[in-house]
Coordinates of C-alpha atoms and ligand atoms in Angstrom, one line a residue:
X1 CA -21.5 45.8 13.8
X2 CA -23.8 46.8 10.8
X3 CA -26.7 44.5 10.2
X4 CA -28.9 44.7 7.2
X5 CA -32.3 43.1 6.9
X6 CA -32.8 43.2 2.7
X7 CA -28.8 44.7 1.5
X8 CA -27.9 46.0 -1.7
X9 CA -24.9 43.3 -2.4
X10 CA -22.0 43.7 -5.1
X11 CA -20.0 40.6 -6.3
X12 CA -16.8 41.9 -7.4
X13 CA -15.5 39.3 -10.0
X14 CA -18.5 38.0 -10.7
X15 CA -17.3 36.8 -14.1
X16 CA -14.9 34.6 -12.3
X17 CA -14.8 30.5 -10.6
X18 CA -15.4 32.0 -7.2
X19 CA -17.7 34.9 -8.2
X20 CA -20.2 32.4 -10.6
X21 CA -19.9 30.0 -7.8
X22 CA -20.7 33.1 -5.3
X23 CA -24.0 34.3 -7.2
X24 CA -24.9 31.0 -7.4
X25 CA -24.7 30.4 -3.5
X26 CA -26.7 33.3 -3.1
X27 CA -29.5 32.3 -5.2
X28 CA -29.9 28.7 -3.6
X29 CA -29.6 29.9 -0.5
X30 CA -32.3 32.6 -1.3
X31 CA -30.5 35.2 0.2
X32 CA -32.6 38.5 0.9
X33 CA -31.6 41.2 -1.7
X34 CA -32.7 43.8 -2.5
X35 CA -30.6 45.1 -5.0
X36 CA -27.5 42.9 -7.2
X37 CA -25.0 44.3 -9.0
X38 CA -22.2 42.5 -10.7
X39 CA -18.9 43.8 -11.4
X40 CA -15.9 42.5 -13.3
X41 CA -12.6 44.1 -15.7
X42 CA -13.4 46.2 -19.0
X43 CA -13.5 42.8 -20.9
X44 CA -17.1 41.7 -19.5
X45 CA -18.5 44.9 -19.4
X46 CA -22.0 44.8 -20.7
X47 CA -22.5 40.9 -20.9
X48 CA -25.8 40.4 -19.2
X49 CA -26.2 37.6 -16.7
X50 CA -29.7 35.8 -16.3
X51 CA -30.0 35.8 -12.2
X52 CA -32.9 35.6 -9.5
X53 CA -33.2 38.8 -9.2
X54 CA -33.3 39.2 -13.1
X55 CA -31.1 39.7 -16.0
X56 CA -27.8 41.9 -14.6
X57 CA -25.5 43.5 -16.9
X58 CA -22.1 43.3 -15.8
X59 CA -20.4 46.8 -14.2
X60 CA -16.6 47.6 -15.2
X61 CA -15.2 47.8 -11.3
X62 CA -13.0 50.8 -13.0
X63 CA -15.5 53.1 -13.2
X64 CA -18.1 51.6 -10.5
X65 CA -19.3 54.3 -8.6
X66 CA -19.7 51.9 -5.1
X67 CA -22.8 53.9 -3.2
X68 CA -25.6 52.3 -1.9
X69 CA -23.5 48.8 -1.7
X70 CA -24.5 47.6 1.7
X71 CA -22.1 44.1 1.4
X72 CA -19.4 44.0 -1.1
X73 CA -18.1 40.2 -2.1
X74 CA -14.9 40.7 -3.8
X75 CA -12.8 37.9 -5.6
X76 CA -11.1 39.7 -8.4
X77 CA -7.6 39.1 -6.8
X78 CA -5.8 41.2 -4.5
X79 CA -4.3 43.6 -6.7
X80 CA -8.0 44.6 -7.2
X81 CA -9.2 44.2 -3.1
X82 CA -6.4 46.8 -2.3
X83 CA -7.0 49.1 -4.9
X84 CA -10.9 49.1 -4.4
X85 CA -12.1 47.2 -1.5
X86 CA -11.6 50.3 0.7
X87 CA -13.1 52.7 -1.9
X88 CA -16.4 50.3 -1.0
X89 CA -16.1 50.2 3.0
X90 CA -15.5 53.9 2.9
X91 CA -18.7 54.4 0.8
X92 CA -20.6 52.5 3.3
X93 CA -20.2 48.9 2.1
X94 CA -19.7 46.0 4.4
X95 CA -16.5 44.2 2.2
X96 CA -15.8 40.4 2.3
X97 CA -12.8 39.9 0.5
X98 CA -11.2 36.7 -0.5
X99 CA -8.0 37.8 -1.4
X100 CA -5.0 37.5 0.8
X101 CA -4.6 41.8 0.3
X102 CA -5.9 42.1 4.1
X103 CA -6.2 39.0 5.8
X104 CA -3.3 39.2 8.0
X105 CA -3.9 43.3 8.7
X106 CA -4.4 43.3 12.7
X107 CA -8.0 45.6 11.8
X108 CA -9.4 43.0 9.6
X109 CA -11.0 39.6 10.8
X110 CA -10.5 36.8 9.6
X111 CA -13.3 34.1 9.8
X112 CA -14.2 30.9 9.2
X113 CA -17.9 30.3 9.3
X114 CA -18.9 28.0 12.1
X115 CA -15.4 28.0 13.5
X116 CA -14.9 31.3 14.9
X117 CA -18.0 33.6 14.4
X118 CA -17.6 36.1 16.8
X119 CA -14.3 37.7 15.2
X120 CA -16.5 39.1 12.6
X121 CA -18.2 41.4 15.3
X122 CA -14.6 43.8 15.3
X123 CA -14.7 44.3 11.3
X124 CA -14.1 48.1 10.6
X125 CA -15.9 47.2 6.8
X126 CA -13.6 45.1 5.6
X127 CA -13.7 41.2 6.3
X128 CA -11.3 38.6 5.2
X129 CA -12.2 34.9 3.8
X130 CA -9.1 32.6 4.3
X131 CA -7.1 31.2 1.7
X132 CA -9.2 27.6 0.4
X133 CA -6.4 25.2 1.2
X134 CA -6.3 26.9 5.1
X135 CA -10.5 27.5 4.9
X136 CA -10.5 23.3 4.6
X137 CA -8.3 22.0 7.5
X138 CA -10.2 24.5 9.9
X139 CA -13.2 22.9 9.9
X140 CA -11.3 20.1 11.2
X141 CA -8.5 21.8 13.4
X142 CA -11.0 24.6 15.0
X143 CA -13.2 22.0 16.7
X144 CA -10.3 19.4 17.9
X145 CA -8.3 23.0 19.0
X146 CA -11.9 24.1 21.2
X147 CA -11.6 20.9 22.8
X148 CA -7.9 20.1 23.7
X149 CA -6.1 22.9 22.4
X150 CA -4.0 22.9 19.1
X151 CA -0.1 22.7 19.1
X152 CA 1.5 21.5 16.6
X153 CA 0.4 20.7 12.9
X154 CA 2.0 18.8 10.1
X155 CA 0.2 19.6 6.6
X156 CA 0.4 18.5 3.7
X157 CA -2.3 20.2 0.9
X158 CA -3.4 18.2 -2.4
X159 CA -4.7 21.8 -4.4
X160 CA -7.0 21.7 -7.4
X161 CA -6.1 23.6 -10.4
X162 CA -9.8 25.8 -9.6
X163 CA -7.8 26.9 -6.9
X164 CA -6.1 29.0 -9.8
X165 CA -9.4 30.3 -11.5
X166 CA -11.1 29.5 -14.8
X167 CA -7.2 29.7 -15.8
X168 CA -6.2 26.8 -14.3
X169 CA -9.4 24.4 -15.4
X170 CA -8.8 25.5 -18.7
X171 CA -5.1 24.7 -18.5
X172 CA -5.7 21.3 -17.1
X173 CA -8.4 19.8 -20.0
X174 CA -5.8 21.7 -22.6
X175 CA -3.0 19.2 -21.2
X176 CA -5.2 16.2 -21.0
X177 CA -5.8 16.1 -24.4
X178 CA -2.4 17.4 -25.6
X179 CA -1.2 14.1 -23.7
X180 CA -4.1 11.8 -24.9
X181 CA -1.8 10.8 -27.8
X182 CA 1.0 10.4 -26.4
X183 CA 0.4 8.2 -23.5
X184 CA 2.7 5.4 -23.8
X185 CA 5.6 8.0 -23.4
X186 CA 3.8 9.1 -19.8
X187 CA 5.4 6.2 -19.1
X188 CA 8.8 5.6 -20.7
X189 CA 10.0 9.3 -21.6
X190 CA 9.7 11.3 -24.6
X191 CA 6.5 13.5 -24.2
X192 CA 5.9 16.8 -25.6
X193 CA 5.8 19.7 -23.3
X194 CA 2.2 21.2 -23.2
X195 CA 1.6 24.8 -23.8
X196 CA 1.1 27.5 -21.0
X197 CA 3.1 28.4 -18.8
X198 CA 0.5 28.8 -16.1
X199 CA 2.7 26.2 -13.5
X200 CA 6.1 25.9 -13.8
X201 CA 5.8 22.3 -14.8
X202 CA 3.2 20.8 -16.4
X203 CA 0.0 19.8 -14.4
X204 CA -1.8 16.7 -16.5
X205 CA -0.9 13.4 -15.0
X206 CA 1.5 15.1 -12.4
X207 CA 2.1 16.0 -9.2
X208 CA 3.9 19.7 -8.6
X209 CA 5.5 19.8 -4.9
X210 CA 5.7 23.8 -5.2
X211 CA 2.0 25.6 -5.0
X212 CA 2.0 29.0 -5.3
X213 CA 6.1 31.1 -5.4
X214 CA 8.2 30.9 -3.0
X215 CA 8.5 33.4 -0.4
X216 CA 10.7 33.4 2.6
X217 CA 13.2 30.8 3.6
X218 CA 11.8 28.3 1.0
X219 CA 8.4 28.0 2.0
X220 CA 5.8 29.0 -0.8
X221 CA 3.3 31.8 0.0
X222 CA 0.6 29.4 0.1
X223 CA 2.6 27.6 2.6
X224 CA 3.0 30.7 4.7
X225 CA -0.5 31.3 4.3
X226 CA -1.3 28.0 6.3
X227 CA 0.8 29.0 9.1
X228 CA -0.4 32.5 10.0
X229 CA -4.0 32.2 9.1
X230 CA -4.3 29.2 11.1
X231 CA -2.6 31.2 14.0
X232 CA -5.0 34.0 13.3
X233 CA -8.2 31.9 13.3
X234 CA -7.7 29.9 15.9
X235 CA -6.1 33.1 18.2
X236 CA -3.0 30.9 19.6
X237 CA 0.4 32.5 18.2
X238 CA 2.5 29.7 18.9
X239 CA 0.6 27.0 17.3
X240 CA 3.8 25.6 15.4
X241 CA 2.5 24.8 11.7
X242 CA 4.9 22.5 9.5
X243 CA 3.4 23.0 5.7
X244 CA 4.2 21.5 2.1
X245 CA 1.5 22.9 -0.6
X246 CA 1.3 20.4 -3.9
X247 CA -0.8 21.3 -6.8
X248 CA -2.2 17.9 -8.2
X249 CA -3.9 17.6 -11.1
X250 CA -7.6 17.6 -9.8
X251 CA -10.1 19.8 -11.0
X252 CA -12.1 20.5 -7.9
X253 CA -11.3 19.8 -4.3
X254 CA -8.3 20.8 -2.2
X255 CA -7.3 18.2 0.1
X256 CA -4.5 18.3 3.5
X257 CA -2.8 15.5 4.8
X258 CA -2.7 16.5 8.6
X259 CA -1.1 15.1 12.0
X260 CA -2.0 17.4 14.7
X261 CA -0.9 17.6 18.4
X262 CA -2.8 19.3 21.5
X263 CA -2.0 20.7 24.5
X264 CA -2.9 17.2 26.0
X265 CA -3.3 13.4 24.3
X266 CA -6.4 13.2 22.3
X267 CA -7.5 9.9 21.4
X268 CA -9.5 8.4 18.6
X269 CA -12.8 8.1 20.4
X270 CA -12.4 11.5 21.7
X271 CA -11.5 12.8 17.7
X272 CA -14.5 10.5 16.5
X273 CA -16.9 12.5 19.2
X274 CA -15.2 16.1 18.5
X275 CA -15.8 15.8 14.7
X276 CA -19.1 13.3 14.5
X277 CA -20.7 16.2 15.7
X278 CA -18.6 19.2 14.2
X279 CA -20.7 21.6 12.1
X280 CA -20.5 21.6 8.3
X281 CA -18.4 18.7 7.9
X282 CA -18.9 14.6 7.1
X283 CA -17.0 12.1 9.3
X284 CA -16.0 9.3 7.2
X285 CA -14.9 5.8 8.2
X286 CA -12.8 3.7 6.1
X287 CA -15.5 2.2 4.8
X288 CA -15.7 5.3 2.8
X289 CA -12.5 7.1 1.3
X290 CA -13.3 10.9 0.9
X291 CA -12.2 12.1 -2.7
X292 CA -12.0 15.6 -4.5
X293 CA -14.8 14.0 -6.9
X294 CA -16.9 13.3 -3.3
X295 CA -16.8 17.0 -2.4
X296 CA -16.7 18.3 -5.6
X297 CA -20.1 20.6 -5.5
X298 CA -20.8 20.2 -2.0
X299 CA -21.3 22.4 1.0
X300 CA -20.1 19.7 3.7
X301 CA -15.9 19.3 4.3
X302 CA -15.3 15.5 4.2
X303 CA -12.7 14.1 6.7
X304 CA -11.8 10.3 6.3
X305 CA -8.6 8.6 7.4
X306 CA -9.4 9.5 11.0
X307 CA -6.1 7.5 13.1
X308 CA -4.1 8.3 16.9
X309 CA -0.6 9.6 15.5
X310 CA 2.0 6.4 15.7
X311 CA 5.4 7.6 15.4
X312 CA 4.8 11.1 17.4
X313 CA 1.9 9.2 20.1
X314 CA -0.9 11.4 21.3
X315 CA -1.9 13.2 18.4
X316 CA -4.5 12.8 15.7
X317 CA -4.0 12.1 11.7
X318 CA -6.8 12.8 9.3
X319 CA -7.5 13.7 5.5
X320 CA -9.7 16.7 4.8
X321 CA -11.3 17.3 1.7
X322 CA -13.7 20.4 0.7
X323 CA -14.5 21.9 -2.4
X324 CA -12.5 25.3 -2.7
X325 CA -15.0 26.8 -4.7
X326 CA -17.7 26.2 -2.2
X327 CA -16.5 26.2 1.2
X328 CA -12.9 27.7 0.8
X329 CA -14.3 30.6 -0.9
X330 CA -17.4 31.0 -2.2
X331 CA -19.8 29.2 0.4
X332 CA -17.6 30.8 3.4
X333 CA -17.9 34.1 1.5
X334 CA -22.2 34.4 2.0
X335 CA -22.3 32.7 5.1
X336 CA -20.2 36.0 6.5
X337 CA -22.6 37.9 4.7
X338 CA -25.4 35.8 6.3
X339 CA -23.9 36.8 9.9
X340 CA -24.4 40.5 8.9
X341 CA -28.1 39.7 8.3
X342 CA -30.2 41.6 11.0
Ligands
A2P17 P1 -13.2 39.3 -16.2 O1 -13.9 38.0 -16.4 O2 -13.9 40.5 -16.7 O3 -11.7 39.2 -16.5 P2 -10.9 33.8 -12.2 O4 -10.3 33.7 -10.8 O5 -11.8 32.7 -12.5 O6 -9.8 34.0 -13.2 O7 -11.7 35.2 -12.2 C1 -11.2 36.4 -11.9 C2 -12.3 37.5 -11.8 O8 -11.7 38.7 -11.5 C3 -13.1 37.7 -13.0 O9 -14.5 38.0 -12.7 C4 -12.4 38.8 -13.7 O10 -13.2 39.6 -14.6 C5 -12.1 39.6 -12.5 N1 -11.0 40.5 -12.8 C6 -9.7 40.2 -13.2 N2 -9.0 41.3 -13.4 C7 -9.8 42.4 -13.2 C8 -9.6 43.8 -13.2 N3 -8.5 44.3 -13.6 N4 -10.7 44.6 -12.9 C9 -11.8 44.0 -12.5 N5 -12.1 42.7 -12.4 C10 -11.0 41.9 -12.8

């Protein structure tokens, strides 16, 4: 594998929730560079953005001419990863993508920082970051699956609207306040649909049991997305995953309901052991609920609600909560840039 000791590094989407959120990882992190370049669509070309490494004026990714990238972090959307993230790996660049355009491609590792590392090693230039929802029940699954060997997991995600981009933030303050004078008929009937058509319903003071469009025998791509990427990360194929993706109307924060089963009992002191001392994540007890406004601007996952499985004995329950921004993209995104540092 290429290492670099002070890389040239591109964000592609830097204009974006996950590319902001991306630069400004880098910079608190003080990661070595020696040479920034941000790149976004025609519509931000020229804007000039104040960083550590001075003021950068944005790059149109249409007519970016990619040489002398050393590590490329792309979230522009996969449309965008296809088109360009190989243009970059074949001019040299090291590519971390966070789109879904590559992540199940057999060439392409897929990695969760501090859960499995070493995949990285096998990249051919192009390295996925898992979806966020998927990213957040890892940090929790990958340690409990190194001990006792995952089998079977029911899921359940609680998905911010960030999850959507600066689109979906947007969309849910416009539908607070379109509600705000109307909330007596929140209750009885009678409201005004909202504008957009971002979600098929709308999001403010709701709950939508469909994230993302569905796919293949009435499971939503994000749903799918759960089940293969957790089979990819954590190498077992026949890990059975039962998933239901919600979109709720949180800002920041995607959370997952999970029961999990191993390929022998684990027990609560056991889970309490596994996790107390799992890297990059909290281990809350009761005491302490973990919330999307908890992990909202953190590094750390939170996992709370830590029980033994009572109608299906010899499993493990548990609520994980992590800011997608931050650790299911952003955060994830320049620690596999980290592991490329020489
Ligand atoms: P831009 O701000 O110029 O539109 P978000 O996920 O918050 O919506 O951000 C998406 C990111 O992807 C932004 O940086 C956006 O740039 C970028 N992007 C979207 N479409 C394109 C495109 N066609 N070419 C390059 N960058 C794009």
């Amino acid at each position: 594998m290429k290492t670099f000791s002070n890389p040239s590094v591109a964000i592609v989407g830097a204009t974006g929730a996950v590319g902001t959120t991306m630069l400004s990882i880098l910079e608190e992190r003080v990661f070595p560079i020696s040479d920034l370049r941000l790149i976004a669509s025609s519509r931000s070309v020229g804007n000039v953005i104040e960083t550590t490494w001075g003021s950068i004026v944005v790059e149109d990714l249409d007519t970016v001419d990619p040489a002398g990238v050393d590590i490329a972090l792309f979230s522009a959307g996969g449309a965008r990863s296809l088109e360009y993230a190989p243009h970059f790996a074949s001019a040299g660049a090291s590519v971390i993508d966070n789109s879904s355009a590559f992540r199940m491609d057999d060439t392409v590792p897929l990695v969760v920082a501090q859960v499995n590392d070493e995949a990285i090693r096998s990249h051919e230039g192009i390295i996925a970051n898992p979806n966020c929802t998927t990213m957040v029940i890892m940090m929790a699954a990958g340690p409990l699956h190194a001990a006792a060997g995952l089998r079977t997991m029911f899921a359940t995600s609680y998905q911010s609207v960030s999850g959507s981009g600066h689109t979906g933030i947007a969309q849910l303050a416009s539908e607070i306040d379109h509600f705000d004078s109307q909330r007596s008929n929140l209750v009885t009937g009678g409201w005004d649909e909202p504008d957009g058509d971002l979600y098929t319903r709308p999001i403010a003071y709701n709950v939508l049991p469909l994230a993302g469009s569905i796919a293949v025998v009435g499971y939503t791509d994000e749903e799918w997305k759960l089940v293969n990427e957790s089979r990819k990360i954590l190498d077992r194929d026949d890990i059975a995953v039962e998933p239901t993706c919600v979109r709720v109307p949180v800002m920041d924060g995607h959370g997952i309901s999970a029961s999990m089963w191993f390929d022998r009992r684990v027990d609560l002191d056991e889970a309490v052991a596994v996790l107390g001392s799992a890297p990059g994540m909290q281990l809350w007890d009761d005491t302490k609920v973990p919330t999307p406004l908890d992990s909202a601007g953190i590094d750390d996952i939170l996992v709370g609600r830590l029980r033994e499985t009572i109608g299906f004995p010899g499993g493990i329950s548990l609520f994980a909560i992590g800011d997608n921004l931050r650790k299911g993209a952003a955060l994830n995104a320049v620690q596999l840039a980290e592991l490329l540092l020489a």
